[in-house]
Amino acid sequence: MTKRRFAIGLTFASILLASFPASAGRAEQPAEAPAPLKAGKPINTGDVLSGELNALRVRDAKDGKPVATYQITTEPRRLPPPNGLCNLETGPETFQLVTTSGTQAAQLKALVGKEISVKVDEVACAQDAGQMSEAVITKWSLVKQR
């Protein structure tokens, strides 16, 4: 019985050894070079930004109360100078929408998970530690989609 187990173990080990050099040889082949990253198209004041709306769970740093925070995810965009690419290779893809009133928060709450468009009036790179997005849109208005 012991000889049979030894033969099975030896057979299994030889199969493993035979398969590893073949896979190692395949791994050494040079891979194709990835396509160079392109900076996104510029976004200026008055432009429309479209993407999926997400709700974020954020607490206020001062009193710890929940704050209504929303984020729009879109293709990379380049911000106007002096912000430029926000220290990213392609520009920001996530934009935090800052709500200034309860009506703006209510508008966005109903649209979470859907594709929306907003007219950008003021945008900047994220700089505070509590910001979850790469860029922040501080002044905006919702654009009705047809």
XYZ file of C-alpha atoms in Angstrom, residues 39-141:
103
model
C -5.723 63.776 -20.660
C -9.465 64.282 -20.686
C -11.142 67.040 -22.620
C -11.290 70.371 -20.789
C -14.261 71.463 -18.718
C -14.892 75.178 -18.361
C -17.420 77.328 -16.560
C -20.822 76.861 -18.186
C -20.067 73.404 -19.614
C -22.339 70.433 -18.963
C -20.934 67.436 -17.103
C -22.789 64.112 -17.397
C -22.326 60.913 -15.425
C -23.726 58.556 -12.809
C -24.747 60.119 -9.493
C -23.619 58.418 -6.267
C -24.450 59.237 -2.654
C -21.591 59.233 -0.155
C -21.765 58.724 3.598
C -19.827 61.606 5.112
C -19.908 63.052 8.609
C -19.223 66.679 9.460
C -15.760 67.102 10.992
C -17.000 69.567 13.637
C -20.050 67.921 15.159
C -20.109 64.450 13.550
C -23.570 64.824 12.004
C -24.232 63.207 8.615
C -23.878 65.577 5.660
C -25.647 65.052 2.329
C -22.757 64.494 -0.093
C -23.110 63.500 -3.727
C -20.577 62.502 -6.361
C -20.793 62.287 -10.141
C -18.553 59.807 -11.975
C -17.669 60.539 -15.588
C -14.810 60.234 -18.083
C -11.582 62.059 -17.181
C -11.812 65.832 -17.595
C -9.177 68.521 -17.494
C -9.937 71.533 -15.283
C -9.194 75.117 -16.289
C -5.920 76.694 -15.097
C -4.494 76.919 -12.477
C -6.001 73.557 -11.414
C -5.145 71.699 -14.618
C -5.112 67.940 -14.090
C -5.345 67.963 -10.248
C -1.997 66.128 -10.022
C -3.451 63.188 -11.977
C -2.243 61.754 -15.288
C -5.598 62.004 -17.049
C -7.545 64.505 -14.969
C -10.285 63.876 -12.409
C -13.039 61.303 -13.022
C -15.034 61.877 -9.816
C -16.605 65.221 -8.987
C -18.189 66.018 -5.634
C -21.353 68.116 -5.890
C -21.571 70.551 -2.988
C -25.176 71.221 -1.956
C -25.891 74.700 -0.620
C -29.563 74.231 0.197
C -32.083 71.575 1.134
C -33.744 71.843 -2.266
C -30.520 70.935 -4.075
C -30.027 67.956 -1.746
C -33.614 66.815 -2.344
C -33.151 67.089 -6.122
C -30.061 64.894 -6.023
C -31.468 62.398 -3.502
C -34.170 61.402 -5.979
C -31.602 60.850 -8.752
C -29.034 58.651 -6.953
C -27.842 55.804 -9.179
C -29.086 57.466 -12.361
C -27.326 59.269 -15.191
C -27.556 63.045 -14.688
C -26.187 66.234 -16.247
C -25.130 69.347 -14.380
C -24.084 72.758 -15.637
C -20.775 73.635 -13.973
C -20.437 77.199 -12.661
C -17.431 76.731 -10.340
C -15.024 73.783 -10.106
C -11.709 73.152 -8.332
C -9.414 70.300 -7.339
C -10.126 68.563 -4.043
C -7.774 69.805 -1.327
C -9.383 69.050 2.042
C -8.810 65.727 3.769
C -12.545 64.995 4.081
C -13.268 65.240 0.354
C -13.881 61.859 -1.234
C -13.667 63.012 -4.865
C -10.814 64.160 -7.061
C -12.498 67.489 -7.866
C -15.243 69.594 -6.275
C -18.059 71.447 -8.035
C -19.152 74.192 -5.651
C -21.667 75.981 -7.884
C -23.848 74.008 -10.265
C -27.351 73.627 -11.633
